[in-house]
Structure formats: structure tokens, C-alpha cells
Short mmCIF file of N, CA, C and O in Angstrom, two decimals:
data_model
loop_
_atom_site.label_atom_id
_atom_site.label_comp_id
_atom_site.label_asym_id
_atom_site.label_seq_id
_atom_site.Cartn_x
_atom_site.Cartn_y
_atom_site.Cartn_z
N UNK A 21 0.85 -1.17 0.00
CA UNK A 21 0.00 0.00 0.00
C UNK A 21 0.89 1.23 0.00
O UNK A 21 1.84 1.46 0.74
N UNK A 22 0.45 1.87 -0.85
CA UNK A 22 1.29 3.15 -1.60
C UNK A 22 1.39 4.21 0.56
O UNK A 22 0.54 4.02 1.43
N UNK A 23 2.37 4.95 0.69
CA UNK A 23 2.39 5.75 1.69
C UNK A 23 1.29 6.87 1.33
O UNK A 23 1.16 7.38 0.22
N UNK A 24 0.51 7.17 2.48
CA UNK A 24 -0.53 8.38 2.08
C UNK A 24 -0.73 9.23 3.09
O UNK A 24 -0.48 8.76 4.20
N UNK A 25 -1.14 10.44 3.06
CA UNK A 25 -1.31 11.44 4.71
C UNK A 25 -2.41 11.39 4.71
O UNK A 25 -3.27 11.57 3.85
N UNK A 26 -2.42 11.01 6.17
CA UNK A 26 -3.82 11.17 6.66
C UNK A 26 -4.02 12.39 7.05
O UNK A 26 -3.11 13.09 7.50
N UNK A 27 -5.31 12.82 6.92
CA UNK A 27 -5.98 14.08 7.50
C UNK A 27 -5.94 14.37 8.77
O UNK A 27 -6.10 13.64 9.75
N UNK A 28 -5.63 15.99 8.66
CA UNK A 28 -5.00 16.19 9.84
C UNK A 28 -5.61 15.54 11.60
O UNK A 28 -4.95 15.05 12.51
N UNK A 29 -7.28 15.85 11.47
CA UNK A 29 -7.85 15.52 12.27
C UNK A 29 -7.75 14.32 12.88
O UNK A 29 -7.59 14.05 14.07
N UNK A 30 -7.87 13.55 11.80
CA UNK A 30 -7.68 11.87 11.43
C UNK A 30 -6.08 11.42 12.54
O UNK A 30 -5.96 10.51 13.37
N UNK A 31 -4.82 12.70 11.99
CA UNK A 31 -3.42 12.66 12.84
C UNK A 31 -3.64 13.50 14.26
O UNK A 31 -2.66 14.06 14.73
N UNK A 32 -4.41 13.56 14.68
CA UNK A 32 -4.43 14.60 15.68
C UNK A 32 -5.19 13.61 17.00
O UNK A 32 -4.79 13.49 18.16
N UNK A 33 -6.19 13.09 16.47
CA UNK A 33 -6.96 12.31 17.12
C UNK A 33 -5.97 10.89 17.16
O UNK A 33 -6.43 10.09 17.98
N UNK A 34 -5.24 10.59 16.76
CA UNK A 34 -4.33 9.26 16.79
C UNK A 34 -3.02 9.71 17.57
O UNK A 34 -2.28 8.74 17.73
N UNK A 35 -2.72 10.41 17.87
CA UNK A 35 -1.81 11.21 18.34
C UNK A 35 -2.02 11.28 19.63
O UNK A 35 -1.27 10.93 20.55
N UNK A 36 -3.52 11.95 19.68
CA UNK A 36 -3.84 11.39 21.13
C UNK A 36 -3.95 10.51 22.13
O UNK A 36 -3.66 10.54 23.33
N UNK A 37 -4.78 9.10 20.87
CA UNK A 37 -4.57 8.05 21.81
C UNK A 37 -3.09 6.91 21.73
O UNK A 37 -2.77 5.77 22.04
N UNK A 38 -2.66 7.83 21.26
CA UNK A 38 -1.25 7.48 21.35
C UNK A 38 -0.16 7.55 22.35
O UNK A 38 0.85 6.85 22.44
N UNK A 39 -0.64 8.74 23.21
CA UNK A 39 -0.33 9.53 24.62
C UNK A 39 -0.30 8.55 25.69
O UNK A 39 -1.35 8.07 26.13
N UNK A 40 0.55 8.30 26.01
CA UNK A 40 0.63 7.35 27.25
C UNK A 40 -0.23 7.56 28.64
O UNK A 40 -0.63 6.76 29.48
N UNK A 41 -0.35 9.33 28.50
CA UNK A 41 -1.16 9.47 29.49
C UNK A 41 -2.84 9.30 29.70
O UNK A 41 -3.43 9.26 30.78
N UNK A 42 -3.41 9.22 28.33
CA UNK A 42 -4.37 8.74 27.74
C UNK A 42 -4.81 7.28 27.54
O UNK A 42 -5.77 6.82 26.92
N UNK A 43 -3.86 6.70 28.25
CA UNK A 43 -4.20 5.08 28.32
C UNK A 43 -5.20 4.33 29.27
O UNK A 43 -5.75 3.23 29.13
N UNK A 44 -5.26 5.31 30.31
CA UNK A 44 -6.12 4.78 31.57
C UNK A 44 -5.32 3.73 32.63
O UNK A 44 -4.11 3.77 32.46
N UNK A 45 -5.61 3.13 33.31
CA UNK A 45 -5.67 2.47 34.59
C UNK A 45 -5.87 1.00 34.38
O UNK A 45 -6.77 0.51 33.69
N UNK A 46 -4.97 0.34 35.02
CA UNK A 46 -5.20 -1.22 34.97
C UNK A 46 -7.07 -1.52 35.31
O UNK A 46 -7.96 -0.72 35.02
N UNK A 47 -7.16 -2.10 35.60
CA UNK A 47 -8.52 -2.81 36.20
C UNK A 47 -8.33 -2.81 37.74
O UNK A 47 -7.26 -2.99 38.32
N UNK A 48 -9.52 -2.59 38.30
CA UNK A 48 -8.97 -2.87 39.99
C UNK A 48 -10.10 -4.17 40.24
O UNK A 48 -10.94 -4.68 39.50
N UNK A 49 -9.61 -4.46 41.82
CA UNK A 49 -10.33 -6.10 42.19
C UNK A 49 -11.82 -5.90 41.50
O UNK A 49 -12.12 -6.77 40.68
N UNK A 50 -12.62 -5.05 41.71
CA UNK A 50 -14.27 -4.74 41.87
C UNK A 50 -14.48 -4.53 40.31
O UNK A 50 -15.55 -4.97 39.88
N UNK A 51 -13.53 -3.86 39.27
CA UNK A 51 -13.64 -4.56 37.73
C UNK A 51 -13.64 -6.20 37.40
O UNK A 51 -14.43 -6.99 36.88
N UNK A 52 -12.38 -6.27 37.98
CA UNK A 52 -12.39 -8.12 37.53
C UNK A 52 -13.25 -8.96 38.27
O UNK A 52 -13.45 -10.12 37.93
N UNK A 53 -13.78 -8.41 39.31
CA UNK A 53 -15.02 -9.15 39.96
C UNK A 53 -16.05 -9.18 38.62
O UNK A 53 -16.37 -10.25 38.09
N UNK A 54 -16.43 -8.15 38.24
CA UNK A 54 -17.66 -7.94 37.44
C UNK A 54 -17.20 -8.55 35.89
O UNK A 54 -18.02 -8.94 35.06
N UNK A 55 -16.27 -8.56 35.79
CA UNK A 55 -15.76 -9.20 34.51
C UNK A 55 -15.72 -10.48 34.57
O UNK A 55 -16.15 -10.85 33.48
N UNK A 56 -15.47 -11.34 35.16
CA UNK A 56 -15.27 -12.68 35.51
C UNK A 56 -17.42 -13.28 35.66
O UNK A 56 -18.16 -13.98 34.97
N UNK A 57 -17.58 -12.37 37.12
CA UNK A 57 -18.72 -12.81 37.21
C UNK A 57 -19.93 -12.19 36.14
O UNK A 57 -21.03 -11.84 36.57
N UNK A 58 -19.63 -12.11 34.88
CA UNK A 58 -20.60 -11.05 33.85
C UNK A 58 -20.39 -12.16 32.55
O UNK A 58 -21.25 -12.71 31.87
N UNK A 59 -18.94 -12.25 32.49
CA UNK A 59 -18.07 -12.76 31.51
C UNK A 59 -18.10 -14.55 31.37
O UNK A 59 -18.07 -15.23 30.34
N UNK A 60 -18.17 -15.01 32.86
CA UNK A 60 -17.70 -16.41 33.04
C UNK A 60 -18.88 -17.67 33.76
O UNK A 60 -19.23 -18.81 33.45
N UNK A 61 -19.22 -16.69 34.87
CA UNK A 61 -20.03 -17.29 35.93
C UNK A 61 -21.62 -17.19 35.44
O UNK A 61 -22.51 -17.99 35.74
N UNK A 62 -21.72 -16.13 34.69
CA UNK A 62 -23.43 -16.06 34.29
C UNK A 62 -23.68 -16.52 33.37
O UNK A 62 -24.73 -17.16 33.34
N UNK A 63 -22.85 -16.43 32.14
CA UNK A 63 -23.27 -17.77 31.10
C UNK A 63 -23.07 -19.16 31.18
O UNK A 63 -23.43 -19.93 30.29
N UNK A 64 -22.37 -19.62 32.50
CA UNK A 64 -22.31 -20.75 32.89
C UNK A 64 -23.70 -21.13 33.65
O UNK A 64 -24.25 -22.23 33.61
N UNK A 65 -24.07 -20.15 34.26
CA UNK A 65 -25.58 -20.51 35.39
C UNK A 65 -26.69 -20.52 34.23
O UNK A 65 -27.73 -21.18 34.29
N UNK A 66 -26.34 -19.73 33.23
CA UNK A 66 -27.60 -19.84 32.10
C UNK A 66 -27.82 -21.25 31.37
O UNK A 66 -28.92 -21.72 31.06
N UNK A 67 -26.38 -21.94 31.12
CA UNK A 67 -26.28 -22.43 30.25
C UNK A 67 -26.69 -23.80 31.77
O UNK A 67 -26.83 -24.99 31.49
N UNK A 68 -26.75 -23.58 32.40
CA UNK A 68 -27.53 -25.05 33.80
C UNK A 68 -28.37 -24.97 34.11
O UNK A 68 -28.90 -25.93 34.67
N UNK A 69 -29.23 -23.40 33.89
CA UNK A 69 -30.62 -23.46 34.08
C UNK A 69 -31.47 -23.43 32.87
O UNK A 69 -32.70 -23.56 32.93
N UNK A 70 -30.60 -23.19 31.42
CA UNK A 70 -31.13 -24.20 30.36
C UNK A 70 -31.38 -25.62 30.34
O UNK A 70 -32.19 -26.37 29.79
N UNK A 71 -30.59 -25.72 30.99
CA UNK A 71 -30.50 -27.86 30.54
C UNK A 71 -31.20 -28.30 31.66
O UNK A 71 -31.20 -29.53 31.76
N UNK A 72 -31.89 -27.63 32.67
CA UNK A 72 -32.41 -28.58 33.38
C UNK A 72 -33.86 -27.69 33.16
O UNK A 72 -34.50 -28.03 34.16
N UNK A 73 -34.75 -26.73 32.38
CA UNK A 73 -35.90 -26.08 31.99
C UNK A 73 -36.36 -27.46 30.70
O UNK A 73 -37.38 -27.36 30.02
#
């Protein structure tokens, strides 16, 4: 693919999230609680109170 410029906006806005300071924050315990139990544990209880309905 031929080199091309992107528009400025287009470089300005990538630039940003390019900013290290713009990255945000690990996850804390009370995220990965809700991720795990959202992510792991509730389609598992769905998928046992399917098979026994």
C-alpha cells in the first residue's frame, strides 16, 4: 500500500490516543469481579438453568 497522509484531524486524534497518558488504569479487584462474574459465571448458570428447563 502506496504511503498516504492522513488528515489532519484523522493525525491529531491518533496522536492522542497514542499519549501514554491517555491510556487509563489497569482494572482494579471490583472490575475483575464484574468481569469474571458477567463474563464467566453467568453464562455458565444460564447455560444449567437451560438444561435442566
Amino acid at each position: 500500500m502506496a504511503e498516504e497522509r492522513l488528515q489532519p484531524e484523522l493525525e491529531r486524534r491518533l496522536r492522542l490516543l497514542e499519549d501514554p497518558r491517555n491510556q487509563g488504569e489497569d482494572f482494579d479487584g471490583t472490575a475483575w469481579a464484574a468481569l469474571i462474574g458477567l463474563g464467566v459465571l453467568l453464562p455458565i448458570l444460564a447455560l444449567l438453568i437451560g438444561r435442566m428447563a
